[in-house]
CSV table of C-alpha atoms in Angstrom, one decimal:
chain,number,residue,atom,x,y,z
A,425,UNK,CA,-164.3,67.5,-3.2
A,426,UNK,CA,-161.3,69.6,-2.1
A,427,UNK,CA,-159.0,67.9,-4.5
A,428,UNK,CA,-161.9,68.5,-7.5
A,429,UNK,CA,-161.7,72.0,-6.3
A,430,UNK,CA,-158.0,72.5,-6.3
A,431,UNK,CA,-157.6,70.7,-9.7
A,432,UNK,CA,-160.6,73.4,-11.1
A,433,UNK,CA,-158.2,76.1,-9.5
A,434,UNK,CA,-155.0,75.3,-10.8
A,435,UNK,CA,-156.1,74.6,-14.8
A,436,UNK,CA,-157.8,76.7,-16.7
A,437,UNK,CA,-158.9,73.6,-19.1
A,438,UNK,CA,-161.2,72.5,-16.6
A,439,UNK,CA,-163.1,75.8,-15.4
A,440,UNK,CA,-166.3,73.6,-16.1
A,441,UNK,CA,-166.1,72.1,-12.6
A,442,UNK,CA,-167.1,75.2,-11.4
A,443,UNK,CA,-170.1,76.0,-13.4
A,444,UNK,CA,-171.3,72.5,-13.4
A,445,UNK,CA,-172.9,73.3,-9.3
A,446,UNK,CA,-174.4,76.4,-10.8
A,447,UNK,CA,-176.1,74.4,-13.5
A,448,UNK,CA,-176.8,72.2,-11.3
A,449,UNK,CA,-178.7,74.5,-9.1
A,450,UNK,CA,-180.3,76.2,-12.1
A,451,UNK,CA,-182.1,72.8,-13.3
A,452,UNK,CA,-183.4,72.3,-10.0
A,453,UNK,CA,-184.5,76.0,-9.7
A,454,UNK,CA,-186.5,75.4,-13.1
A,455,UNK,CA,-187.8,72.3,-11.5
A,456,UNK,CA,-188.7,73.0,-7.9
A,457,UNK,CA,-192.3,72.8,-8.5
A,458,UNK,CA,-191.6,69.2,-8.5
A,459,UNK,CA,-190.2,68.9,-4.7
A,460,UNK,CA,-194.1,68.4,-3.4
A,461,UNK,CA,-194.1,64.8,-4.9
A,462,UNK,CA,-191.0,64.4,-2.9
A,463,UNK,CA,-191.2,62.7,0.7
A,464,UNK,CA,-189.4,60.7,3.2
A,465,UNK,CA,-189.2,57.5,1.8
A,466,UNK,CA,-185.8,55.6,3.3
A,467,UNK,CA,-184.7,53.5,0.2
A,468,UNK,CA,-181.8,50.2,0.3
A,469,UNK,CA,-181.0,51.1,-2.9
A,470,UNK,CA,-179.1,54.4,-0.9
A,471,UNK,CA,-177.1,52.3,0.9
A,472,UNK,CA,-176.2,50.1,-2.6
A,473,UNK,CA,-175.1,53.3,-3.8
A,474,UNK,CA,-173.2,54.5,-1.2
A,475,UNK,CA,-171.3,50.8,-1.0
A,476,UNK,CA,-170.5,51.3,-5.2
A,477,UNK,CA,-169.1,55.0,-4.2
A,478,UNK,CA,-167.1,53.3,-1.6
A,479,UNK,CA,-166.1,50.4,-3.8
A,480,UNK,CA,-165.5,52.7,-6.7
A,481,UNK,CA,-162.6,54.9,-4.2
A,482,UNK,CA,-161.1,51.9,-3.2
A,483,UNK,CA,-160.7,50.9,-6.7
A,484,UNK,CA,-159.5,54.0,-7.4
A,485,UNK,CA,-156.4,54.2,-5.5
A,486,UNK,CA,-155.7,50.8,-5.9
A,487,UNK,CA,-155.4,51.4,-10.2
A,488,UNK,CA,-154.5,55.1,-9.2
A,489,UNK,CA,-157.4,56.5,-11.1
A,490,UNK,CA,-158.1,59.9,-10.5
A,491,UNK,CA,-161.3,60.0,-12.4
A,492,UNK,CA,-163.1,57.0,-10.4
A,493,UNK,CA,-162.0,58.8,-7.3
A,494,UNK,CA,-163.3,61.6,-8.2
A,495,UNK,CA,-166.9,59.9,-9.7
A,496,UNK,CA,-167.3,58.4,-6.1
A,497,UNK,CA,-167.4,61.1,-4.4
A,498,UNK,CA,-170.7,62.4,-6.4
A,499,UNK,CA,-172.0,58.4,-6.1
A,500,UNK,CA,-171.8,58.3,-2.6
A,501,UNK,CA,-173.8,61.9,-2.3
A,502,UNK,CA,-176.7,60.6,-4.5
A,503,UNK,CA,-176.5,57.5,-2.4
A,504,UNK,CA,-176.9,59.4,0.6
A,505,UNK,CA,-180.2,61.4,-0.8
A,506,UNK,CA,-181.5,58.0,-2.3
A,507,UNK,CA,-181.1,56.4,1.3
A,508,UNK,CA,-183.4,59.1,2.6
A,509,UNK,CA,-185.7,59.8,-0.3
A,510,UNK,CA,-185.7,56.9,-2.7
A,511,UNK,CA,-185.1,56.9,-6.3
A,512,UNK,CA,-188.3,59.1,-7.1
A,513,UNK,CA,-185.9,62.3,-6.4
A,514,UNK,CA,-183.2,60.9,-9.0
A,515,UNK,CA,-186.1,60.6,-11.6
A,516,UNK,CA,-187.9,63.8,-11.2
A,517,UNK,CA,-184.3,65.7,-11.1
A,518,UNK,CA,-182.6,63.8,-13.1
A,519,UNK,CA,-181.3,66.3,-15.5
A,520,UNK,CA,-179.7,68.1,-12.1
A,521,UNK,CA,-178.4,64.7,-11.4
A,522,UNK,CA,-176.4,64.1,-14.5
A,523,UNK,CA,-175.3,67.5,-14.2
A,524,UNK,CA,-173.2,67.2,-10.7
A,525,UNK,CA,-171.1,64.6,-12.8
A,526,UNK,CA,-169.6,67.9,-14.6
A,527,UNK,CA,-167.4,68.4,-11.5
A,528,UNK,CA,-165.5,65.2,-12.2
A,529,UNK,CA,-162.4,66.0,-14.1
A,530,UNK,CA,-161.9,65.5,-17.4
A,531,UNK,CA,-158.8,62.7,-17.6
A,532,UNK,CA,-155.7,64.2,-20.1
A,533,UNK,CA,-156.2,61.7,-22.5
A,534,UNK,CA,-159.9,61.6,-22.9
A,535,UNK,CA,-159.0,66.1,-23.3
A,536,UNK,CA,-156.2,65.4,-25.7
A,537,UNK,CA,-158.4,63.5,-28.0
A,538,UNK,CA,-161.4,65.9,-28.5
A,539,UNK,CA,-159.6,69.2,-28.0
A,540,UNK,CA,-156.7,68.4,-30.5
A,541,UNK,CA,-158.9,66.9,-33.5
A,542,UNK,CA,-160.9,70.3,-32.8
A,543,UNK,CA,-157.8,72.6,-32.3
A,544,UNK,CA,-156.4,71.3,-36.0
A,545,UNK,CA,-160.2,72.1,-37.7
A,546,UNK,CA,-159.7,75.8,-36.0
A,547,UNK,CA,-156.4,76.2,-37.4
A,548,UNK,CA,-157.2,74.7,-40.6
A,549,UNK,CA,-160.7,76.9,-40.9
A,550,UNK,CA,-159.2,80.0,-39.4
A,551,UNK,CA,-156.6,79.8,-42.3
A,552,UNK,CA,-159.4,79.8,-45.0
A,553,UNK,CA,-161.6,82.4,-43.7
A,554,UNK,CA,-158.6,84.8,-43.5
A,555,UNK,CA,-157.6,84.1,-46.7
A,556,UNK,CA,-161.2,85.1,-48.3
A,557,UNK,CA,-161.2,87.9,-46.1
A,558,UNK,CA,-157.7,89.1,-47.5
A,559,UNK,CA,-155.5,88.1,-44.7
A,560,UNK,CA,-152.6,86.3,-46.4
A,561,UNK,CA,-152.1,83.3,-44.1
A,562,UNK,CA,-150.0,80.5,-44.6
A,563,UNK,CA,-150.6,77.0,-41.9
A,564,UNK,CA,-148.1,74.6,-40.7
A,565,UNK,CA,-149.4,72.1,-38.5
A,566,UNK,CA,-151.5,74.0,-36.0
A,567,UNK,CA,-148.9,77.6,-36.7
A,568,UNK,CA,-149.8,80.3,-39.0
A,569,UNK,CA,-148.3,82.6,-40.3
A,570,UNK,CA,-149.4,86.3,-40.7
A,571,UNK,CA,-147.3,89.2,-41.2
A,572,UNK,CA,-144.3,87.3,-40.8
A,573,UNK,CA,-145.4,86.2,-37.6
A,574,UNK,CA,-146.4,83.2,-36.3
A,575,UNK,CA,-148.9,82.1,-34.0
A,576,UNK,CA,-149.5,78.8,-32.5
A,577,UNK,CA,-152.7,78.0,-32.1
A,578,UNK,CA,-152.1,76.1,-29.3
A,579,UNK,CA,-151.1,79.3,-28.1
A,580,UNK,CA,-153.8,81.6,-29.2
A,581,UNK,CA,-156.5,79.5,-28.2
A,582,UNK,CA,-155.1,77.4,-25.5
A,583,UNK,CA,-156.1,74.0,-27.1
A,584,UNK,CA,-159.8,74.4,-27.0
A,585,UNK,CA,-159.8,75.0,-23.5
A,586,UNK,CA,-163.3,76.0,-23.3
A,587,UNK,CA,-164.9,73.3,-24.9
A,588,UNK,CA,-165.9,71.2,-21.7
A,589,UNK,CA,-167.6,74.4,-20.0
A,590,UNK,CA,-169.4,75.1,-23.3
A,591,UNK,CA,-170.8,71.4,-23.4
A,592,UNK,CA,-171.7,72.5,-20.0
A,593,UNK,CA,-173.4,75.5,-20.6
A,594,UNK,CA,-175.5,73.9,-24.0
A,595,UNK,CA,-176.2,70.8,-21.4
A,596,UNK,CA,-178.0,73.2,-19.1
A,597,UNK,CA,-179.7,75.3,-22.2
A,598,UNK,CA,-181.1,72.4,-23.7
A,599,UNK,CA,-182.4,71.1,-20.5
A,600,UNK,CA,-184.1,74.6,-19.4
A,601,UNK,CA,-186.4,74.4,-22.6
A,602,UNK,CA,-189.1,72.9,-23.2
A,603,UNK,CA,-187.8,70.6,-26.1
A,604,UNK,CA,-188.3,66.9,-27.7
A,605,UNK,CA,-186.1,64.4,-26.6
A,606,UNK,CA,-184.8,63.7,-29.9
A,607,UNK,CA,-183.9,67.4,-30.0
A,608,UNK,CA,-181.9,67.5,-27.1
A,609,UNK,CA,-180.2,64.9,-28.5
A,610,UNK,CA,-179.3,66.7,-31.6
A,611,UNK,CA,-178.0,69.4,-29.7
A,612,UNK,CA,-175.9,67.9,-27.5
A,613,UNK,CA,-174.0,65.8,-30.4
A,614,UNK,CA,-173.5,68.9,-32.1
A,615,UNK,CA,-172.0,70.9,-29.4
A,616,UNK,CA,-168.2,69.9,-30.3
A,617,UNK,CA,-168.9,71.6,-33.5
A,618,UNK,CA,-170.6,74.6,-31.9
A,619,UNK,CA,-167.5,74.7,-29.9
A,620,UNK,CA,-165.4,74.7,-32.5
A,621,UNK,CA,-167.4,77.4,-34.4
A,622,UNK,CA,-167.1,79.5,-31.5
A,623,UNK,CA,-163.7,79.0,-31.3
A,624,UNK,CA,-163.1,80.1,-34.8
A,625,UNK,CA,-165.0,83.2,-34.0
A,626,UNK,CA,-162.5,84.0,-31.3
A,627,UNK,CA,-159.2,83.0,-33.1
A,628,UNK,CA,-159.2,84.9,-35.7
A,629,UNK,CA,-159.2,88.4,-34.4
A,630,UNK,CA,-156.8,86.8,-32.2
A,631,UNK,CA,-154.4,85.7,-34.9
A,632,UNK,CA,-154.5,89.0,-36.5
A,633,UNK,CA,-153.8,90.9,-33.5
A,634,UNK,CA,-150.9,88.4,-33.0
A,635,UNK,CA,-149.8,89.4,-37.1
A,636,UNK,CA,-150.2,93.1,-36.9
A,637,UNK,CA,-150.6,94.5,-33.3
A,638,UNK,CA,-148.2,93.0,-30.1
A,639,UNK,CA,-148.1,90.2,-28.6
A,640,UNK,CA,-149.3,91.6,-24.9
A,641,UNK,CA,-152.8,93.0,-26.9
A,642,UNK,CA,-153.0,89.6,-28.2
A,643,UNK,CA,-152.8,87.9,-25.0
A,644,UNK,CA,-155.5,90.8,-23.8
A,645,UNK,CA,-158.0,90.5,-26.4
A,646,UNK,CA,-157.6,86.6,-25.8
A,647,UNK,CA,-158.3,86.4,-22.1
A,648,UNK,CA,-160.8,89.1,-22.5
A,649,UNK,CA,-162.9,87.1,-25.4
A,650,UNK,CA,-162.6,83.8,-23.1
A,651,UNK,CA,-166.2,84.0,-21.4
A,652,UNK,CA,-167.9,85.6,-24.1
A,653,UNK,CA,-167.7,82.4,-25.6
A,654,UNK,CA,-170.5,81.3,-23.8
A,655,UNK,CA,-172.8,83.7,-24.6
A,656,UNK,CA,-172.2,83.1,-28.5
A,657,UNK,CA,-172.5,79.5,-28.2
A,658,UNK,CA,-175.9,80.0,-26.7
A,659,UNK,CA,-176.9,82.7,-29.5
A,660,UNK,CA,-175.8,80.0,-32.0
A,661,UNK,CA,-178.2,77.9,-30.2
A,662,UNK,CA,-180.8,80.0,-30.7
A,663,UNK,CA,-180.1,80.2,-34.5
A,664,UNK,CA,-180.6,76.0,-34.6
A,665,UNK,CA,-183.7,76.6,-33.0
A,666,UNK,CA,-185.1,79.2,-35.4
A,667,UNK,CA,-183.5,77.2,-38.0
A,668,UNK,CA,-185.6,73.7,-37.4
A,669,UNK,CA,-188.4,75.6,-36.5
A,670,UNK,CA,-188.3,77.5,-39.9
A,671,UNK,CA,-188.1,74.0,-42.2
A,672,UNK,CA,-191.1,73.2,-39.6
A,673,UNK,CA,-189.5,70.4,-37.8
A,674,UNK,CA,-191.2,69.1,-34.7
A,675,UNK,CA,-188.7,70.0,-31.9
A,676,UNK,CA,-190.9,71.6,-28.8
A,677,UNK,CA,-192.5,69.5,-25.8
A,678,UNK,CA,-196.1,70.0,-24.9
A,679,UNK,CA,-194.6,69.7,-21.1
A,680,UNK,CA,-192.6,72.4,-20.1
A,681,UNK,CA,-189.4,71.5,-18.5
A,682,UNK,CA,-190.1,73.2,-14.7
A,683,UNK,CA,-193.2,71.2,-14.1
């Protein structure tokens, strides 16, 4: 866990790891009317789990795989709480479950090959929607150019950065409403697309303060806009919402998600 900690620390692309505890707590929160069907009920599946977390570190340094390392350590916990509750905790907190797996970090190469597909659609979208709102922009790769300057994108918007902790945050919205199953499905397929929307949102007053104002506002308005991401992305949740429920799609549960 100190070594999940220190990685959170030291890279700014994987600040999820420290919401995903919060989350965490927040499902259970929602959910804690459920603890009374809870009791001491010692379970060998426990100890089966705690054996695969052990198996699973082994293996790890063996391959020298951070991210089964890492994944054991949150295997052997549950392990431990199955040994002394059972499974019927994993079921009725399931959703809290899943969620400590958003400490693990994300390996570079799984990173590099959702962030960069997004990070070209931002720079490709950002370039149209400052065109049609007068900005003369010209795009090279992931660089445009405004005002004779340019501005890497990888730059401006650090690579998508964000888009793990706002998978996390629309993991933990969708799973503190009362919705369908199908719908929280829906949701959480289109959150790389409500990243990159929100992502668009914050690159391009970015990119013009790069063009027209300096380089040090820039960096400002950029580190500034960083957590207000996640605010937006849940407004734009919001909107899907209204919007299904306007063409009168089906996407409430009759069973509300803290009972």
């Amino acid at each position: 866990m100190i070594d999940i900690w220190t990685v959170g620390a030291g890279r700014a692309e994987q600040s999820h790891i420290f919401l995903a505890p919060l989350v965490c707590a927040w499902l259970l929160w929602l959910r804690r009317s459920r603890l009374r069907s809870v009791r001491v009920a010692p379970s060998l599946w426990g100890p089966v789990l705690i054996a695969l977390g052990w198996t699973a570190s082994w293996l790890s340094i063996e391959t020298d795989t951070l991210v089964i390392w890492h994944g054991s350590v949150i295997v052997t916990l549950v392990g431990c709480v199955v040994t002394m509750t059972g499974l019927l905790p994993i079921k009725l907190f399931a959703p809290a479950v899943v969620a400590l797996f958003f400490v693990i970090p994300v390996p570079g190469v799984i990173r590099t090959q959702i962030a960069g597909p997004l990070q070209e659609m931002a720079t490709a979208i950002t370039q149209v929607l400052l065109e049609l709102i007068g900005v003369p922009t010209t795009r090279l790769g992931n660089v445009l150019t405004i005002n004779g300057e340019q501005v890497a994108v990888g730059e401006a918007c650090n690579g998508m950065r964000m888009v793990f902790a706002l998978g996390v945050t629309i993991y933990a919205f969708v799973f503190s409403v009362p919705l369908r199953p199908s719908m929280r499905v829906i949701l959480l397929a289109i959150s790389p697309l409500l990243a990159l929307a929100c992502n668009v949102v914050r690159l391009i007053p970015t990119t013009v303060i790069f063009g027209y104002g300096s380089a040090e506002q820039a960096r400002v308005f950029h580190d500034a806009s960083g957590w207000i991401m996640l605010p937006i992305a849940l407004f734009m949740l919001l909107g899907v919402l209204r919007l299904t429920r306007w063409i009168d799609l089906p996407i409430m549960s009759l069973k509300l998600a803290m009972r």
